Tab-separated table of C-alpha atoms and ligand atoms in Angstrom:
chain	number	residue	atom	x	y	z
A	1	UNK	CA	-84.933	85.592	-157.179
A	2	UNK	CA	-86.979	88.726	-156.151
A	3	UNK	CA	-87.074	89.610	-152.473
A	4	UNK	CA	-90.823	89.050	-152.475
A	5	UNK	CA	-90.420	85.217	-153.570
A	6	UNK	CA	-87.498	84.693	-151.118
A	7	UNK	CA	-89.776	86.343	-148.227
A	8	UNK	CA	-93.008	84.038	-149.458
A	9	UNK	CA	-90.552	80.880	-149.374
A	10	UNK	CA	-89.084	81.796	-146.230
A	11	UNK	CA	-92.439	82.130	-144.427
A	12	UNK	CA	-93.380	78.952	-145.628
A	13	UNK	CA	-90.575	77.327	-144.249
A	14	UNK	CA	-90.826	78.934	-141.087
A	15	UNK	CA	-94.375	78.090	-140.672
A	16	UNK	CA	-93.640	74.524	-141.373
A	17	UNK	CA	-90.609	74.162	-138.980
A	18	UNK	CA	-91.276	71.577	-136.551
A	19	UNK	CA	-87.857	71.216	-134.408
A	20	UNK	CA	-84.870	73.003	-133.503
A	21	UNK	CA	-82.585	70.995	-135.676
A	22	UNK	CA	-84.705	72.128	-138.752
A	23	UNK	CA	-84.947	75.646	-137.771
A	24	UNK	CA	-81.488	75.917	-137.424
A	25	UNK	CA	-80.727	74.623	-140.804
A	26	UNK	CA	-83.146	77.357	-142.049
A	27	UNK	CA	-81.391	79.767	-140.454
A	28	UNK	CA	-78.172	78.292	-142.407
A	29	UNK	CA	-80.396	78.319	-145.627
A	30	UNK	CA	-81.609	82.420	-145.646
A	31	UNK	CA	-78.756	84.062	-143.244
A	32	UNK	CA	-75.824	81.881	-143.395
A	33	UNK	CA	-72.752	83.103	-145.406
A	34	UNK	CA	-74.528	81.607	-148.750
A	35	UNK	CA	-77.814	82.555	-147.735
A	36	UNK	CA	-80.671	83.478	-149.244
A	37	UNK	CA	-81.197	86.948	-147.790
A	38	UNK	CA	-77.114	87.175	-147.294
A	39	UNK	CA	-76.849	86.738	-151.344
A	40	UNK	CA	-79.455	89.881	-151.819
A	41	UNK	CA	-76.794	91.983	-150.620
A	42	UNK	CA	-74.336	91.112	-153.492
A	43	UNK	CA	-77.172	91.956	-155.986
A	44	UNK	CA	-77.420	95.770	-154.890
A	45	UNK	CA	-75.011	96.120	-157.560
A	46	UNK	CA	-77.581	95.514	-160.160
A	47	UNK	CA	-80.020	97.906	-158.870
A	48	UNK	CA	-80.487	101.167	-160.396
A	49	UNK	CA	-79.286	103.839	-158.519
A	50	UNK	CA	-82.888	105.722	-158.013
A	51	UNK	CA	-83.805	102.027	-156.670
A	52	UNK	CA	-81.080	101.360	-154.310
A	53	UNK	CA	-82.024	102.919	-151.224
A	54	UNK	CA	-85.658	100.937	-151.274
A	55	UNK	CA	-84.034	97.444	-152.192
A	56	UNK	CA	-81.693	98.158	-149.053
A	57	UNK	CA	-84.521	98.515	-146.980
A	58	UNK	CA	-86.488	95.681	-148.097
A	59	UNK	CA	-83.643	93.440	-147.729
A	60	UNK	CA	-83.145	94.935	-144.179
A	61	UNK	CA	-87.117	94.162	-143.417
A	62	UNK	CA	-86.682	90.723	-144.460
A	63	UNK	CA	-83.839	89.669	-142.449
A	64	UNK	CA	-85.725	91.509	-139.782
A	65	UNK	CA	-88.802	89.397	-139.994
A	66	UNK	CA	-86.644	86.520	-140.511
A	67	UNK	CA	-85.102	87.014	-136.947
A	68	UNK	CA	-88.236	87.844	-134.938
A	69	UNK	CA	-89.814	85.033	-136.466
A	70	UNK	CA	-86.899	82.463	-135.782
A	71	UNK	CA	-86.596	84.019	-132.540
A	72	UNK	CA	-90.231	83.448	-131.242
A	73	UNK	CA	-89.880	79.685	-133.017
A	74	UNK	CA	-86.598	78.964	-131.290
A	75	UNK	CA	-88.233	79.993	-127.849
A	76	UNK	CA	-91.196	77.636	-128.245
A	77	UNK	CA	-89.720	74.708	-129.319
A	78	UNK	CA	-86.952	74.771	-127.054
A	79	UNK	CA	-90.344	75.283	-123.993
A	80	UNK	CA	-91.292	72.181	-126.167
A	81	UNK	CA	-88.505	69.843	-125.995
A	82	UNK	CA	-87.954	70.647	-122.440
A	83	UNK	CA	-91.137	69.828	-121.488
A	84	UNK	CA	-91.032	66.415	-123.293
A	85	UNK	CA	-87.653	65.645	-122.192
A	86	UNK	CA	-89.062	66.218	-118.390
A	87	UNK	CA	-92.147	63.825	-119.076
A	88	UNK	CA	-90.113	61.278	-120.617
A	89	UNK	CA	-87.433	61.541	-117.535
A	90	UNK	CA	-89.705	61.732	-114.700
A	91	UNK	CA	-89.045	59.461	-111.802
A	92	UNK	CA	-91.043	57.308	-110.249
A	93	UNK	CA	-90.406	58.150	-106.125
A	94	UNK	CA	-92.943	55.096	-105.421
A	95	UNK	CA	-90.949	52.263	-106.607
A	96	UNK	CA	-88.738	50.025	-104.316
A	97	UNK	CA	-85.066	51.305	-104.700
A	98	UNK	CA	-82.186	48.774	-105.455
A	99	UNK	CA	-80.705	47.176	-102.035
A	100	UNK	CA	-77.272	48.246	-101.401
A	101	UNK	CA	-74.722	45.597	-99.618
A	102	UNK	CA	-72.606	47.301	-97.162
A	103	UNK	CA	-69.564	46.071	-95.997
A	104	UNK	CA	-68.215	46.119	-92.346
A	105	UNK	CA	-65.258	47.706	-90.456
A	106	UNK	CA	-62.076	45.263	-90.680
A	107	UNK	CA	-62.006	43.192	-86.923
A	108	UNK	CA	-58.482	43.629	-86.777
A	109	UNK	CA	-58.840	47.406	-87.907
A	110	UNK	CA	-61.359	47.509	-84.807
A	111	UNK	CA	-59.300	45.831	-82.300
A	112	UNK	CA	-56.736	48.268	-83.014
A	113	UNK	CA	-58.511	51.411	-82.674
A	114	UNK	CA	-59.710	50.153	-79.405
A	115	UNK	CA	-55.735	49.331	-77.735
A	116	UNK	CA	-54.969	52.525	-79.464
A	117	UNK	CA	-57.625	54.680	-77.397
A	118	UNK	CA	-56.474	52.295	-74.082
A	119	UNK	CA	-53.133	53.738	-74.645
A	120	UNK	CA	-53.910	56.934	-75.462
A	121	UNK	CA	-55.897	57.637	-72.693
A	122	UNK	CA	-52.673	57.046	-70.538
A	123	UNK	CA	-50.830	59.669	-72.580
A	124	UNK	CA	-49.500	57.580	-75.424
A	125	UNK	CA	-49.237	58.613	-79.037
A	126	UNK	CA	-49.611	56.539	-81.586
A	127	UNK	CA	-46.830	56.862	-84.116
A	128	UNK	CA	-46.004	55.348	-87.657
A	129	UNK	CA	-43.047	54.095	-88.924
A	130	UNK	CA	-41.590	53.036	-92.504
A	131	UNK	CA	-42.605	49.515	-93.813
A	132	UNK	CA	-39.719	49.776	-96.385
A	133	UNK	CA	-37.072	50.024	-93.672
A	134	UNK	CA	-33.114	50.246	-93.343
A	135	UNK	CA	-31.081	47.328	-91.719
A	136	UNK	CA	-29.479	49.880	-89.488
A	137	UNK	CA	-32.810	50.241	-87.653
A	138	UNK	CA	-34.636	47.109	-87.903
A	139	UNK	CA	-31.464	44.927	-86.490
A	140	UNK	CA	-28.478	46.570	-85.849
A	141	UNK	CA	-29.800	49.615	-83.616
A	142	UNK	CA	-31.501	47.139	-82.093
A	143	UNK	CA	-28.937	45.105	-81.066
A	144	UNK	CA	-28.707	42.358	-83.735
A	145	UNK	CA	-25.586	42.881	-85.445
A	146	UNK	CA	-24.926	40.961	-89.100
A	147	UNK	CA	-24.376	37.663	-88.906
A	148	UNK	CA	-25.860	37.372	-85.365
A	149	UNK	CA	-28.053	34.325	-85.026
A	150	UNK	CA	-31.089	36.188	-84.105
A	151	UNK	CA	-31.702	37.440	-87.562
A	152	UNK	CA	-32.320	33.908	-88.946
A	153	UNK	CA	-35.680	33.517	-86.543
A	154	UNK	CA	-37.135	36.310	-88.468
A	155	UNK	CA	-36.624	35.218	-92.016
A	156	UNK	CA	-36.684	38.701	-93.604
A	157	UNK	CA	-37.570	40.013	-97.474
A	158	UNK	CA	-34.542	42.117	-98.325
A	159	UNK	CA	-34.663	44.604	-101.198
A	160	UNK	CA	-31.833	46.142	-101.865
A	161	UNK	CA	-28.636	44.395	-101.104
A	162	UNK	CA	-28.265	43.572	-97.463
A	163	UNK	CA	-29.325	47.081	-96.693
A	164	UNK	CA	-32.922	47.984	-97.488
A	165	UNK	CA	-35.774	45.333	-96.197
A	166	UNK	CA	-39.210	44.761	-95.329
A	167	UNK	CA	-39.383	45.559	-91.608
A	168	UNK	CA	-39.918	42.145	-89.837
A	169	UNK	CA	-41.134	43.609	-87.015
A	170	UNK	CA	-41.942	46.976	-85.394
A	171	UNK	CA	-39.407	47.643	-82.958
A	172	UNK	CA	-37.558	49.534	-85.317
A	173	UNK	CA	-40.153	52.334	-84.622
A	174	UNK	CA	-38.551	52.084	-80.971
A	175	UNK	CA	-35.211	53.440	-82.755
A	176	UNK	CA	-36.425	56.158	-84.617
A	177	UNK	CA	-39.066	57.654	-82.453
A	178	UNK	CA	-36.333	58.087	-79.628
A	179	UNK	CA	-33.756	59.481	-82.504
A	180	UNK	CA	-36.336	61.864	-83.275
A	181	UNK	CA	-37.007	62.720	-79.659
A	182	UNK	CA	-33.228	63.543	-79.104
A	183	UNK	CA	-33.139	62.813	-75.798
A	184	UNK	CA	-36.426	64.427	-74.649
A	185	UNK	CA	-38.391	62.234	-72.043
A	186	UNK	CA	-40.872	61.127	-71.473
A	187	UNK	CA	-41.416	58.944	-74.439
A	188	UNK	CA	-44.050	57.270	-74.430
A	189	UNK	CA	-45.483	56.095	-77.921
A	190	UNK	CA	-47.268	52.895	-79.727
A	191	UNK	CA	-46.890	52.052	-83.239
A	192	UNK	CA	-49.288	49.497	-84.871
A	193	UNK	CA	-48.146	48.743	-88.483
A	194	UNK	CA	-47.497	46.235	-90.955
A	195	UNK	CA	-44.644	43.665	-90.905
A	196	UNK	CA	-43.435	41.105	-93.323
A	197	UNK	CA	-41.456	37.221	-93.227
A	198	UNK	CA	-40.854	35.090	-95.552
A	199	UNK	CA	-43.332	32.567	-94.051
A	200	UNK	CA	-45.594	30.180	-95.746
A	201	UNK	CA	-48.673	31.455	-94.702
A	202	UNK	CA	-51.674	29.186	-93.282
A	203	UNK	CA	-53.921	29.338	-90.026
A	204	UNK	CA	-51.391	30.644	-87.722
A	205	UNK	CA	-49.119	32.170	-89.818
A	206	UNK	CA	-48.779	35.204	-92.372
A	207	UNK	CA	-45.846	36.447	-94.519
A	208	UNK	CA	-47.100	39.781	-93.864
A	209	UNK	CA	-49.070	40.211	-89.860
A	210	UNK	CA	-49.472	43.502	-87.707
A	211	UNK	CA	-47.593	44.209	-84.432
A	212	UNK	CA	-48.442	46.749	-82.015
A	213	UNK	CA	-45.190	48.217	-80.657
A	214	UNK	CA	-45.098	49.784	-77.464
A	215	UNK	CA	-42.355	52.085	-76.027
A	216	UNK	CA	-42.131	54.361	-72.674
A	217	UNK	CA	-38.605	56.082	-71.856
A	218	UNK	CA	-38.217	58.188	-68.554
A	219	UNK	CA	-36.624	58.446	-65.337
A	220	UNK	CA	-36.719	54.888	-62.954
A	221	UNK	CA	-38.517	52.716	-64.866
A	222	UNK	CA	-38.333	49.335	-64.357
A	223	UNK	CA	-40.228	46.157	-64.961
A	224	UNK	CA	-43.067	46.635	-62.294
A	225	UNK	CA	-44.247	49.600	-64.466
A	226	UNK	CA	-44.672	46.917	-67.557
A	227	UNK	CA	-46.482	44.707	-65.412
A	228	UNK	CA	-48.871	47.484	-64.542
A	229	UNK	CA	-49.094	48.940	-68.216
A	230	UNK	CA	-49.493	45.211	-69.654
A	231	UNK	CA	-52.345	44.554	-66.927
A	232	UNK	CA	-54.419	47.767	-68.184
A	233	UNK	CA	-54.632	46.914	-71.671
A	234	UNK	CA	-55.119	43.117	-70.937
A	235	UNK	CA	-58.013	43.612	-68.605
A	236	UNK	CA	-59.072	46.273	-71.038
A	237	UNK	CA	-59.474	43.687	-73.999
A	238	UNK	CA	-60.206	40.310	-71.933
A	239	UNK	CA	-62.234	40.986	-69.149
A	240	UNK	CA	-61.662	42.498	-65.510
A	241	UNK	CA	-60.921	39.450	-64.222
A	242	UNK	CA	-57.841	38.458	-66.902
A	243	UNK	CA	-54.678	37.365	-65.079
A	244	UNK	CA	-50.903	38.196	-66.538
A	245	UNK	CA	-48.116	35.488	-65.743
A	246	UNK	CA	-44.566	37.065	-66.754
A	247	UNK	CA	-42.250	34.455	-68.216
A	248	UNK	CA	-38.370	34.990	-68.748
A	249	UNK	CA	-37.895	35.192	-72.273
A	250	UNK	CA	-34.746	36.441	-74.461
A	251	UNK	CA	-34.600	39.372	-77.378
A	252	UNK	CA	-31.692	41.200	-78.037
A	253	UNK	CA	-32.729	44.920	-77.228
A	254	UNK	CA	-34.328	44.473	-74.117
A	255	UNK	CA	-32.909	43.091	-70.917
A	256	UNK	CA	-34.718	41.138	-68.653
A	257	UNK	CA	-37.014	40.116	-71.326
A	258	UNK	CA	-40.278	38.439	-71.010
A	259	UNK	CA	-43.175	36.739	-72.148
A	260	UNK	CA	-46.856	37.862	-71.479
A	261	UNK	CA	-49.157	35.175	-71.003
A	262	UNK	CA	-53.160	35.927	-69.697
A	263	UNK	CA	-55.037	33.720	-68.210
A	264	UNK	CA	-57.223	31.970	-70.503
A	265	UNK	CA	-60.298	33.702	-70.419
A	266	UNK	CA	-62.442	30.852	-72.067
A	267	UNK	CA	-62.101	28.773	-69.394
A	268	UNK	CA	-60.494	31.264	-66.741
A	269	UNK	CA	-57.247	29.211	-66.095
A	270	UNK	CA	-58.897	25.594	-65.645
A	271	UNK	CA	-57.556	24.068	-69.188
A	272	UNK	CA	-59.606	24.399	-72.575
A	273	UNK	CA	-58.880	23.992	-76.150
A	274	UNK	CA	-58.681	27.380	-76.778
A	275	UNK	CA	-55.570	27.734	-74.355
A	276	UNK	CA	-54.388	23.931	-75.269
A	277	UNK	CA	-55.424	22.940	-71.599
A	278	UNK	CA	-52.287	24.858	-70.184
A	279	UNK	CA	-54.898	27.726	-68.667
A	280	UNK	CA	-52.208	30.539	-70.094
A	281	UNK	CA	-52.104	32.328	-73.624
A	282	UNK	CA	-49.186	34.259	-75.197
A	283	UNK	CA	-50.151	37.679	-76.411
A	284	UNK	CA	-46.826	39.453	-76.088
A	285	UNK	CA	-42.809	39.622	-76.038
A	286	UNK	CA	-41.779	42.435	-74.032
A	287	UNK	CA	-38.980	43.983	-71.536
A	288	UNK	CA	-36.717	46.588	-69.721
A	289	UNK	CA	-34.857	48.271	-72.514
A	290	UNK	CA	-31.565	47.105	-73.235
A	291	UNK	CA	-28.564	49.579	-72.281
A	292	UNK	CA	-27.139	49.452	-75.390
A	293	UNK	CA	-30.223	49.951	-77.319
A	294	UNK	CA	-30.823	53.481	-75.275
A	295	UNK	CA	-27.496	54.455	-75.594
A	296	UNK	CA	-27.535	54.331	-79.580
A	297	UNK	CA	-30.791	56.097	-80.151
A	298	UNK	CA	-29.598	59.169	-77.672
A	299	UNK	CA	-30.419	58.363	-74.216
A	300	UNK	CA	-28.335	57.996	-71.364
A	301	UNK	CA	-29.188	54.516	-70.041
A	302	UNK	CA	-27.042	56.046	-66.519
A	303	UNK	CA	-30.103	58.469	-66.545
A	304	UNK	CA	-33.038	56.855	-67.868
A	305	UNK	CA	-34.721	53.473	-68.726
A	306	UNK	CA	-37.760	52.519	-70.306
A	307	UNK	CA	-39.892	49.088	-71.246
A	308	UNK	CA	-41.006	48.198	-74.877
A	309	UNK	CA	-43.036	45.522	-75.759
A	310	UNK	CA	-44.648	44.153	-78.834
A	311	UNK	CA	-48.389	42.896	-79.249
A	312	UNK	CA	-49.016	40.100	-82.413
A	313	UNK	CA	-52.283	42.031	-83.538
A	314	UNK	CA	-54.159	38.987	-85.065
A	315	UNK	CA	-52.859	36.554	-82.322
A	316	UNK	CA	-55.266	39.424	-80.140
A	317	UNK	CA	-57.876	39.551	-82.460
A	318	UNK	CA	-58.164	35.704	-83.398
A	319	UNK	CA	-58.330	35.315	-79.088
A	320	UNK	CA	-60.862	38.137	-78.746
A	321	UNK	CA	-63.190	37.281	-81.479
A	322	UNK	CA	-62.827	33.359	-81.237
A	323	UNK	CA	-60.876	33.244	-84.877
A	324	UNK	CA	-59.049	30.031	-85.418
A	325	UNK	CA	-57.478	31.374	-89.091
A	326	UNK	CA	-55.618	34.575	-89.311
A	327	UNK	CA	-56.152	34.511	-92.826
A	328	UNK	CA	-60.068	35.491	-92.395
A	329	UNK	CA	-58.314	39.290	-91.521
A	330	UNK	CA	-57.139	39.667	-94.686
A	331	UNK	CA	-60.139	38.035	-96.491
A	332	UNK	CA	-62.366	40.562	-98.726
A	333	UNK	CA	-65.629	38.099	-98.575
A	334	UNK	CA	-68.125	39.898	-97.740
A	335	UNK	CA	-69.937	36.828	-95.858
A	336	UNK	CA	-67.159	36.318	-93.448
A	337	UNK	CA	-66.621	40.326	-92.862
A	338	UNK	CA	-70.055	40.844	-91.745
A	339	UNK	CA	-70.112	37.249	-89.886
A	340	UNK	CA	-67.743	39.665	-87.773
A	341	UNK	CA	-69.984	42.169	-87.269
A	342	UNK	CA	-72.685	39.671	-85.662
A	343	UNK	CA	-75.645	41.513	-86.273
A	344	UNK	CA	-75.039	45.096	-86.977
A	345	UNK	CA	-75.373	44.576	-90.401
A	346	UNK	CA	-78.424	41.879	-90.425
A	347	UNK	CA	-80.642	44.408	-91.804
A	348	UNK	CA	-79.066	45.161	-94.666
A	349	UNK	CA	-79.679	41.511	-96.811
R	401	DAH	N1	-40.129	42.492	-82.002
R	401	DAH	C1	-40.407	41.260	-81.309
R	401	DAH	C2	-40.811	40.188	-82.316
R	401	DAH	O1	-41.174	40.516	-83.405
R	401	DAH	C3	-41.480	41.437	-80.294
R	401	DAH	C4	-41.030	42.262	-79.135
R	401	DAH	C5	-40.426	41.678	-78.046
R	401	DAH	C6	-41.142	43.636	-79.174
R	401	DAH	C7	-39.964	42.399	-76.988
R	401	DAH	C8	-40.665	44.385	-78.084
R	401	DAH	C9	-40.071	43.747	-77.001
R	401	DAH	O2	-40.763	45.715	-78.067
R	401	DAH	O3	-39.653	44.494	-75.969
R	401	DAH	O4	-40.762	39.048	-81.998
């Protein structure tokens, strides 16, 4: 084909291109390895000598044109197809957006926080312990040896042997926060965590609940400084005008041990149904820390002495909020989480 007919044809198609797919297939059809103006170079060969030189050029010219031309194409329709793809796209700010449900902060998750910041304003820190936990400190640091009848009340999930288990409680925090304070005083820490039992769980009762653990360690403390600590956070959640009863009570690691009950604050004391008519709720086990249980973790019970105690974290949260079913804590409908929130969230449905 002569150079003049390939240049006519190529016009033409250029002319008629009408997107960018096209134009780059023409681009494939003159320039590509098998193109049109590509192949004119192989045919040099058959060009007189004399001739050579001008053929060169005009093939040069060609695929000159050819790119200015496809150039200035490619740059409109591309102007093109962006400005059609923007028209197409365009949003429309004026129309009602889709409503978005929110959810609400966990009650129990709240109630926490807020005996967390009680604490820590009295120079507590709040601490964290393993949930998969070792024997060692979950019983036997703690004054429950094997075999000791004490173990059967808490009707643990072992793992491993007799060895590795799901803590049943949060004491053994108690245990390693004072092996990790080797003997340095004051301690003074509260743990809030998990726990697990292998009990059938319904209104009352939860294979796996939350404690908040609560140890202090130092020089001449005795049971009057529980009383005082217990009466902060007590009036803190209930009300100013709460009451604390101490009842003996018996755990293993701590000696005397008690039994925090506050007076009812639904009926302050008179008899309700919330208390049972006794005017007195439970809310905690607590108690000077046993001897033994010091003198295992590193402290000199000669020198110093501490209280511990341990909060049920729904058993406060299903008295503060009115709850009669600890399983609502652990519920992910959204009704009943935002029930909790009374009102914040009205707006939002
Ligand atoms: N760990 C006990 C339980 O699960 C509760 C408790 C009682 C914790 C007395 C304490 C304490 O720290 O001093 O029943």
């Amino acid at each position: 084909m002569k150079v003049e007919e390939i240049t006519k044809e190529m016009q033409e198609d250029l002319q008629s291109v009408s997107n960018l797919k096209a134009l780059n297939e023409l681009r494939i059809k003159y320039l590509g390895k098998k193109g049109m103006i590509t192949e004119l170079n192989s045919e040099i060969k058959n060009v007189p000598n004399e001739e050579k030189k001008a053929f060169g050029q005009r093939v040069n010219e060609v695929r000159t044109l050819f790119q200015t031309t496809y150039d200035e194409i490619k740059t409109r329709l591309e102007e093109e197809e962006l400005n059609q793809k923007l028209a197409s796209e365009a949003i429309d700010i004026s129309l009602p957006s889709t409503k978005v449900s929110m959810g609400a902060p966990n009650i129990l998750e709240k109630l926490i926080e807020e005996v967390e910041e009680v604490f820590m304003s009295m120079g507590y820190d709040v601490v964290d312990g393993p949930e998969i936990e070792e024997d060692k400190y979950n019983f036997e640091m703690l004054n429950i040896p094997k075999g000791h009848p004490a173990r059967d009340a808490q009707d643990t999930f072992y793992l491993e042997g007799e060895e590795i288990l799901l803590r049943s409680q949060t004491s053994p925090v108690q245990v390693r926060t004072m092996l990790k304070g080797k003997g340095k005083v004051p301690v003074r820490v509260i743990c809030p965590g998990k726990t697990y039992r292998r009990d059938d769980d319904d209104a009352t009762h939860s294979h796996q609940f939350m404690q908040i653990e609560g140890l202090l360690v130092d020089k001449d403390i005795s049971l009057s400084d529980l009383k005082g600590t217990i009466d902060v956070i007590v009036k803190k959640l209930f009300g100013a005008d709460t009451k604390t009863r101490f009842r003996p009570s018996y755990y293993q690691f701590t000696e005397p041990s008690v039994e925090v009950d506050i007076s009812c604050f639904n009926c302050k004391g008179k008899g309700c149904n919330v208390c049972k008519h006794t005017g007195w709720l439970t809310v905690c086990g607590a108690g000077v820390v046993h001897p033994d249980v010091l003198r295992m973790s590193g402290y000199d019970p000669e020198v110093w002495s501490g209280f511990a105690f341990g909060f049920g974290a729904e058993r406060l949260a299903m008295l503060k909020y009115d709850i009669d079913d600890l399983r609502v804590f652990y519920n992910t409908d959204l009704r009943e989480v935002k029930n909790f929130d009374r009102g914040e969230l009205e707006n939002n449905d």
